[in-house]
Coordinates of C-alpha atoms in Angstrom, one line a residue:
M1057 CA 92.3 176.4 -78.4
I1058 CA 90.6 172.9 -78.2
P1059 CA 88.1 173.7 -81.0
R1060 CA 90.9 174.9 -83.3
L1061 CA 92.9 171.7 -82.6
L1062 CA 89.9 169.6 -83.3
N1063 CA 89.3 171.4 -86.6
R1064 CA 92.9 170.6 -87.7
L1065 CA 92.7 166.9 -86.6
T1066 CA 89.2 166.1 -87.9
P1067 CA 90.5 164.8 -91.3
F1068 CA 92.9 162.5 -89.6
L1069 CA 90.3 161.4 -87.1
L1070 CA 87.8 160.6 -90.0
L1071 CA 90.3 158.7 -92.1
P1072 CA 89.9 155.4 -90.3
L1073 CA 86.2 155.6 -90.6
A1074 CA 86.4 156.3 -94.3
A1075 CA 88.9 153.5 -95.1
P1076 CA 86.3 150.8 -95.4
L1077 CA 84.4 152.8 -98.0
F1078 CA 87.5 152.9 -100.2
A1079 CA 88.4 149.3 -99.5
S1080 CA 85.0 148.1 -100.6
G1081 CA 85.7 149.6 -104.0
C1082 CA 89.1 147.9 -104.4
L1083 CA 89.6 145.7 -107.2
G1084 CA 89.4 142.0 -106.5
E1085 CA 89.3 138.8 -108.4
G1086 CA 85.9 137.4 -109.2
P1087 CA 83.3 137.2 -111.9
E1088 CA 81.1 140.0 -113.1
G1089 CA 78.3 140.1 -115.6
D1090 CA 76.1 137.1 -116.4
P1091 CA 76.2 134.7 -113.4
S1092 CA 75.5 131.7 -115.7
L1093 CA 78.9 132.2 -117.5
V1094 CA 82.3 131.1 -116.3
L1095 CA 85.4 132.8 -117.8
E1096 CA 88.9 131.6 -116.7
V1097 CA 92.4 132.4 -117.7
G1098 CA 95.8 130.7 -117.3
I1099 CA 99.1 132.2 -118.2
S1100 CA 102.2 130.5 -119.6
P1101 CA 104.9 130.7 -118.5
T1102 CA 104.0 130.8 -114.8
P1103 CA 105.0 133.2 -113.3
P1104 CA 104.9 135.4 -116.3
A1105 CA 108.0 137.4 -117.2
V1106 CA 108.5 140.7 -118.9
G1107 CA 107.7 140.1 -122.6
P1108 CA 105.3 137.9 -124.4
A1109 CA 103.2 135.3 -122.6
R1110 CA 100.5 132.9 -123.7
L1111 CA 97.0 133.5 -122.2
I1112 CA 94.7 130.4 -122.3
I1113 CA 91.1 131.3 -121.7
S1114 CA 88.1 129.1 -121.3
L1115 CA 84.5 130.2 -121.5
H1116 CA 81.7 127.9 -120.4
D1117 CA 78.4 127.9 -118.6
T1118 CA 77.8 126.8 -115.0
A1119 CA 76.8 123.4 -116.3
G1120 CA 80.3 123.0 -117.9
V1121 CA 79.1 123.5 -121.6
A1122 CA 81.8 125.1 -123.6
L1123 CA 80.7 128.4 -125.3
S1124 CA 82.0 129.3 -128.7
G1125 CA 81.8 132.4 -130.9
A1126 CA 82.6 134.9 -128.1
E1127 CA 84.7 138.0 -128.5
I1128 CA 87.1 138.0 -125.6
R1129 CA 89.1 141.2 -125.0
V1130 CA 92.0 141.3 -122.5
E1131 CA 93.3 144.5 -120.9
G1132 CA 96.4 144.5 -118.6
T1133 CA 97.0 147.4 -116.3
M1134 CA 99.2 148.2 -113.2
S1135 CA 98.2 150.2 -110.2
Q1136 CA 101.1 152.7 -110.6
A1137 CA 100.5 155.9 -112.4
G1138 CA 101.6 156.5 -115.9
M1139 CA 101.4 152.8 -117.0
I1140 CA 99.9 152.6 -120.5
P1141 CA 97.4 149.7 -120.6
V1142 CA 98.1 146.7 -122.8
G1143 CA 95.2 145.2 -124.7
D1144 CA 94.6 142.3 -127.0
T1145 CA 91.8 140.1 -128.4
A1146 CA 91.7 136.3 -128.0
Q1147 CA 91.3 134.0 -130.9
M1148 CA 89.0 131.0 -130.7
E1149 CA 91.1 127.7 -130.9
G1150 CA 88.2 125.2 -130.1
P1151 CA 84.9 124.9 -128.4
G1152 CA 85.1 127.3 -125.4
L1153 CA 88.9 127.7 -125.7
Y1154 CA 90.5 131.0 -126.6
I1155 CA 94.1 132.0 -126.9
V1156 CA 96.1 135.2 -126.8
P1157 CA 99.4 133.8 -128.2
S1158 CA 101.7 136.7 -127.3
F1159 CA 100.3 139.1 -124.6
N1160 CA 103.0 141.7 -124.0
F1161 CA 103.8 142.3 -120.3
T1162 CA 105.8 145.5 -120.6
T1163 CA 107.3 145.7 -117.2
A1164 CA 107.7 143.7 -114.0
G1165 CA 105.3 144.1 -111.1
D1166 CA 101.8 143.5 -110.1
W1167 CA 99.4 143.4 -113.0
I1168 CA 95.6 143.2 -113.2
L1169 CA 94.2 141.4 -116.2
T1170 CA 90.6 142.3 -117.0
L1171 CA 89.0 139.8 -119.4
T1172 CA 85.6 140.6 -121.1
G1173 CA 83.8 137.9 -123.1
T1174 CA 80.8 138.9 -125.1
L1175 CA 78.7 136.1 -126.6
P1176 CA 76.8 136.6 -129.8
D1177 CA 73.5 136.6 -127.9
G1178 CA 74.8 139.7 -125.9
R1179 CA 75.6 138.0 -122.6
V1180 CA 78.8 139.2 -121.0
A1181 CA 81.3 137.6 -118.6
R1182 CA 84.0 139.6 -117.0
I1183 CA 86.8 138.6 -114.6
R1184 CA 89.8 140.4 -113.1
K1185 CA 92.9 138.4 -112.3
R1186 CA 95.9 139.7 -110.5
T1187 CA 99.3 138.3 -111.5
N1188 CA 102.9 139.2 -110.6
V1189 CA 105.2 139.7 -113.6
V1190 CA 108.8 138.9 -112.9
G1191 CA 112.0 140.3 -114.6
A1192 CA 113.0 138.8 -118.0
L1193 CA 113.8 135.2 -118.0
H1194 CA 117.4 134.2 -118.6
G1195 CA 118.5 131.6 -121.1
P1196 CA 116.8 130.3 -124.2
P1197 CA 113.1 129.3 -124.2
G1198 CA 112.5 125.9 -122.7
G1199 CA 114.7 126.3 -119.7
N1200 CA 117.9 124.9 -121.1
S1201 CA 120.9 127.1 -120.3
E1202 CA 123.5 125.1 -122.2

């Protein structure tokens, strides 16, 4: 009787031991790719709401030198099943400054933005940023409700 009970309980007993293995693979914020590159993103409005938002992206090296000429791709996903990823490419606005003027957040909830910047020399910077998208903003743009 005891061996049969242990066989049934083994998966449940091992689950706490396996949890750290899964947690170590969880998505976190932080840079990936070439450690000499720094990729950062800001979102306007903050917090973002369902619908279009402006992504302001900077790319520079660790000495603070702005890096131009990169291709920067943005992909937005959610952790829930069935969500279709949203993607866009940033346009360079100035030295080290890239903009996605209208990134479309399709639904409210927790989003993960993955940004990948590839320089002409092949170096790659990648970051993941979590953001919470709220329901649609009320009133006209600019905050006036009159």
